[in-house]
């Protein structure tokens, strides 16, 4: 249908339907850039191109807006990840590689990785948000990793271990990269041939590849966790 054939009410309806997503994208940008406390709803609305009143039509408060950002970018993915685990047919080494690759593609390499750093910085000042994040991100995340380890043990591929602490062996590389992406990554170039830093910068000689790091971590995990004859 040509644009000229679309009525003004239809255009307004399409714009209205897009606003929640636009507000969530703007909120994610600002929460990661400035933190939760420093972000004002007026700024979110302005970046999304709407008024503050329009924002409150969709989200009752800044807290509800933040919760929606977390659900949209992280918490809402656990159901699909559980389904992927249900049908995965490879061994534990292949599963760990797949999980890291999927996590990096969908979370770690995106702006959503900054949410974890934000929570670690501000959780003490906002206990209600900390409780929410624990319930909707940390609990399902550790439960998913626990399933991966339990699956490997049941298949005779992973040695028996204390699962309450073992899950953090798998989560630790993810936590490191989320902090890295939102802190030291601004100092360290991804490759030596990148010239983002001045020639005399002490960081210029410290190249870092997140993908290579994850591969090394998988290799260490497989060697440390798997059963050997």
Short mmCIF file of C-alpha atoms in Angstrom, two decimals:
data_model
loop_
_atom_site.label_atom_id
_atom_site.label_comp_id
_atom_site.label_asym_id
_atom_site.label_seq_id
_atom_site.Cartn_x
_atom_site.Cartn_y
_atom_site.Cartn_z
CA UNK A 1 0.00 0.00 0.00
CA UNK A 2 1.49 3.40 -0.93
CA UNK A 3 2.25 5.69 1.98
CA UNK A 4 -0.29 8.19 0.62
CA UNK A 5 -3.01 5.55 0.99
CA UNK A 6 -2.38 5.14 4.73
CA UNK A 7 -4.80 7.27 6.71
CA UNK A 8 -3.64 9.56 9.48
CA UNK A 9 -5.46 7.49 12.16
CA UNK A 10 -3.65 4.37 10.93
CA UNK A 11 -0.29 6.12 11.13
CA UNK A 12 -1.08 7.32 14.65
CA UNK A 13 -2.06 3.77 15.65
CA UNK A 14 1.18 2.33 14.31
CA UNK A 15 3.17 5.04 16.09
CA UNK A 16 1.30 4.36 19.34
CA UNK A 17 1.97 0.63 19.09
CA UNK A 18 5.68 1.29 18.60
CA UNK A 19 6.04 3.60 21.59
CA UNK A 20 6.56 0.97 24.33
CA UNK A 21 9.48 -0.51 22.41
CA UNK A 22 10.93 2.93 21.72
CA UNK A 23 10.66 3.86 25.39
CA UNK A 24 12.31 0.62 26.48
CA UNK A 25 15.18 1.14 24.03
CA UNK A 26 15.71 4.70 25.25
CA UNK A 27 15.52 3.59 28.88
CA UNK A 28 18.08 0.82 28.33
CA UNK A 29 20.47 3.32 26.76
CA UNK A 30 20.16 5.78 29.62
CA UNK A 31 20.18 3.27 32.47
CA UNK A 32 23.40 1.75 31.12
CA UNK A 33 24.97 5.14 30.41
CA UNK A 34 24.03 6.91 33.64
CA UNK A 35 22.87 4.31 36.14
CA UNK A 36 19.45 3.91 37.70
CA UNK A 37 19.58 6.73 40.24
CA UNK A 38 20.87 9.35 37.80
CA UNK A 39 18.41 8.55 35.02
CA UNK A 40 15.29 10.74 34.97
CA UNK A 41 12.09 9.74 33.27
CA UNK A 42 12.05 13.10 31.47
CA UNK A 43 15.29 12.12 29.75
CA UNK A 44 13.90 8.75 28.71
CA UNK A 45 10.80 10.36 27.27
CA UNK A 46 12.84 12.98 25.42
CA UNK A 47 15.14 10.40 23.89
CA UNK A 48 12.13 8.39 22.75
CA UNK A 49 10.58 11.54 21.29
CA UNK A 50 7.52 11.66 23.55
CA UNK A 51 6.35 13.62 26.56
CA UNK A 52 6.79 12.51 30.16
CA UNK A 53 3.03 12.12 30.38
CA UNK A 54 3.07 9.72 27.46
CA UNK A 55 5.72 7.61 29.18
CA UNK A 56 3.51 7.29 32.26
CA UNK A 57 0.68 5.99 30.09
CA UNK A 58 2.77 2.86 29.56
CA UNK A 59 4.89 2.65 32.72
CA UNK A 60 3.59 3.80 36.09
CA UNK A 61 6.99 4.73 37.53
CA UNK A 62 10.71 4.66 36.85
CA UNK A 63 10.90 1.42 38.83
CA UNK A 64 8.29 -0.22 36.60
CA UNK A 65 10.12 1.08 33.54
CA UNK A 66 13.37 -0.48 34.74
CA UNK A 67 11.65 -3.79 35.44
CA UNK A 68 10.22 -3.77 31.92
CA UNK A 69 13.71 -3.14 30.50
CA UNK A 70 15.09 -6.12 32.41
CA UNK A 71 12.24 -8.38 31.28
CA UNK A 72 12.53 -7.26 27.68
CA UNK A 73 16.30 -7.74 27.43
CA UNK A 74 17.19 -10.54 29.87
CA UNK A 75 14.48 -12.16 31.97
CA UNK A 76 12.19 -12.78 29.03
CA UNK A 77 14.78 -14.99 27.34
CA UNK A 78 14.91 -17.77 29.92
CA UNK A 79 11.83 -19.55 28.58
CA UNK A 80 13.38 -19.89 25.11
CA UNK A 81 16.69 -21.01 26.60
CA UNK A 82 14.94 -23.70 28.62
CA UNK A 83 13.30 -24.95 25.43
CA UNK A 84 16.63 -24.97 23.60
CA UNK A 85 18.10 -27.08 26.41
CA UNK A 86 15.17 -29.49 26.20
CA UNK A 87 15.94 -30.37 22.59
CA UNK A 88 19.75 -30.07 22.53
CA UNK A 89 21.28 -33.37 21.41
CA UNK A 90 25.05 -32.77 21.69
CA UNK A 91 27.39 -33.69 24.53
CA UNK A 92 28.20 -31.43 27.48
CA UNK A 93 31.21 -29.82 25.82
CA UNK A 94 29.11 -28.88 22.79
CA UNK A 95 26.32 -27.64 25.04
CA UNK A 96 28.63 -25.37 27.01
CA UNK A 97 30.05 -23.91 23.80
CA UNK A 98 26.54 -23.38 22.46
CA UNK A 99 25.37 -21.70 25.65
CA UNK A 100 28.28 -19.27 25.76
CA UNK A 101 27.89 -18.44 22.06
CA UNK A 102 24.15 -17.80 22.39
CA UNK A 103 24.59 -15.77 25.57
CA UNK A 104 27.30 -13.63 23.96
CA UNK A 105 25.20 -13.02 20.85
CA UNK A 106 21.97 -12.15 22.67
CA UNK A 107 23.20 -10.56 25.92
CA UNK A 108 26.95 -10.22 26.45
CA UNK A 109 27.76 -8.24 23.31
CA UNK A 110 24.70 -6.01 23.62
CA UNK A 111 23.82 -3.03 25.79
CA UNK A 112 21.86 -5.39 28.03
CA UNK A 113 25.16 -6.53 29.54
CA UNK A 114 25.34 -3.16 31.27
CA UNK A 115 22.29 -3.98 33.38
CA UNK A 116 24.28 -6.45 35.49
CA UNK A 117 26.98 -3.89 36.23
CA UNK A 118 24.26 -1.39 37.12
CA UNK A 119 22.68 -3.81 39.58
CA UNK A 120 26.00 -4.59 41.25
CA UNK A 121 26.63 -0.86 41.66
CA UNK A 122 23.19 0.18 42.89
CA UNK A 123 21.50 -2.87 44.41
CA UNK A 124 22.29 -1.82 47.98
CA UNK A 125 20.60 1.53 47.45
CA UNK A 126 17.51 0.01 45.81
CA UNK A 127 16.68 -3.22 47.68
CA UNK A 128 13.32 -3.63 45.95
CA UNK A 129 15.03 -3.67 42.55
CA UNK A 130 17.69 -6.03 43.90
CA UNK A 131 14.96 -8.43 45.03
CA UNK A 132 13.27 -8.19 41.63
CA UNK A 133 16.55 -8.84 39.79
CA UNK A 134 17.32 -11.81 42.02
CA UNK A 135 13.92 -13.38 41.33
CA UNK A 136 13.71 -12.73 37.61
CA UNK A 137 17.34 -13.00 36.49
CA UNK A 138 19.63 -14.61 39.03
CA UNK A 139 17.35 -17.44 40.14
CA UNK A 140 16.33 -18.62 36.65
CA UNK A 141 19.89 -18.12 35.42
CA UNK A 142 21.46 -20.32 38.06
CA UNK A 143 18.63 -22.86 37.65
CA UNK A 144 19.38 -23.08 33.93
CA UNK A 145 23.09 -23.64 34.51
CA UNK A 146 22.27 -26.21 37.17
CA UNK A 147 20.21 -28.12 34.60
CA UNK A 148 23.17 -28.11 32.23
CA UNK A 149 25.45 -29.60 34.88
CA UNK A 150 22.84 -32.11 36.05
CA UNK A 151 22.36 -33.22 32.45
CA UNK A 152 26.10 -33.77 32.06
CA UNK A 153 26.35 -35.73 35.30
CA UNK A 154 23.36 -37.92 34.35
CA UNK A 155 24.99 -38.65 30.97
CA UNK A 156 28.29 -39.59 32.59
CA UNK A 157 30.09 -36.67 30.95
CA UNK A 158 30.58 -34.42 33.98
CA UNK A 159 32.02 -35.58 37.27
CA UNK A 160 29.78 -35.29 40.35
CA UNK A 161 30.27 -31.93 42.10
CA UNK A 162 28.58 -29.52 44.49
CA UNK A 163 26.06 -27.93 42.15
CA UNK A 164 25.30 -25.02 44.50
CA UNK A 165 28.80 -23.71 43.92
CA UNK A 166 29.51 -25.40 40.59
CA UNK A 167 27.05 -23.18 38.75
CA UNK A 168 29.29 -20.21 39.45
CA UNK A 169 32.15 -21.85 37.58
CA UNK A 170 30.00 -21.52 34.47
CA UNK A 171 28.63 -18.07 35.30
CA UNK A 172 31.94 -16.45 36.25
CA UNK A 173 33.21 -15.88 32.66
CA UNK A 174 29.89 -14.26 31.77
CA UNK A 175 30.06 -11.95 34.77
CA UNK A 176 33.62 -10.98 33.90
CA UNK A 177 32.73 -10.11 30.32
CA UNK A 178 29.69 -8.06 31.33
CA UNK A 179 31.88 -5.95 33.60
CA UNK A 180 34.61 -5.83 30.98
CA UNK A 181 32.26 -4.65 28.25
CA UNK A 182 31.09 -1.76 30.40
CA UNK A 183 34.38 -0.71 31.98
CA UNK A 184 37.83 -1.80 30.82
CA UNK A 185 36.72 -2.46 27.25
CA UNK A 186 36.73 1.33 26.80
CA UNK A 187 40.45 1.27 27.56
CA UNK A 188 41.61 -1.91 25.84
CA UNK A 189 41.26 -2.25 22.05
CA UNK A 190 39.88 -5.50 20.69
CA UNK A 191 42.88 -5.99 18.40
CA UNK A 192 46.38 -4.63 18.20
CA UNK A 193 45.68 -3.11 14.78
CA UNK A 194 42.98 -0.86 16.19
CA UNK A 195 44.16 2.70 16.69
CA UNK A 196 41.48 3.94 19.07
CA UNK A 197 44.08 4.57 21.77
CA UNK A 198 47.01 6.97 21.61
CA UNK A 199 50.34 5.41 20.74
CA UNK A 200 51.72 5.99 24.22
CA UNK A 201 48.67 4.55 26.00
CA UNK A 202 49.56 1.68 28.37
CA UNK A 203 46.38 -0.05 27.18
CA UNK A 204 47.38 -0.09 23.52
CA UNK A 205 49.45 -3.24 23.98
CA UNK A 206 46.62 -5.19 25.69
CA UNK A 207 44.40 -6.60 22.95
CA UNK A 208 41.40 -8.62 24.09
CA UNK A 209 38.96 -10.82 22.19
CA UNK A 210 35.79 -11.78 24.10
CA UNK A 211 35.18 -14.67 21.71
CA UNK A 212 38.67 -16.09 22.26
CA UNK A 213 38.27 -15.62 26.00
CA UNK A 214 35.02 -17.60 26.04
CA UNK A 215 36.58 -20.38 23.98
CA UNK A 216 39.46 -20.61 26.46
CA UNK A 217 37.01 -20.72 29.36
CA UNK A 218 35.00 -23.51 27.74
CA UNK A 219 38.19 -25.48 27.20
CA UNK A 220 39.14 -25.04 30.86
CA UNK A 221 35.67 -26.01 32.04
CA UNK A 222 35.54 -29.10 29.84
CA UNK A 223 38.94 -30.24 31.05
CA UNK A 224 38.09 -29.55 34.68
CA UNK A 225 34.50 -30.83 34.83
CA UNK A 226 34.42 -33.83 32.54
CA UNK A 227 35.04 -37.39 33.61
CA UNK A 228 38.17 -39.11 32.34
CA UNK A 229 38.84 -42.84 31.96
#
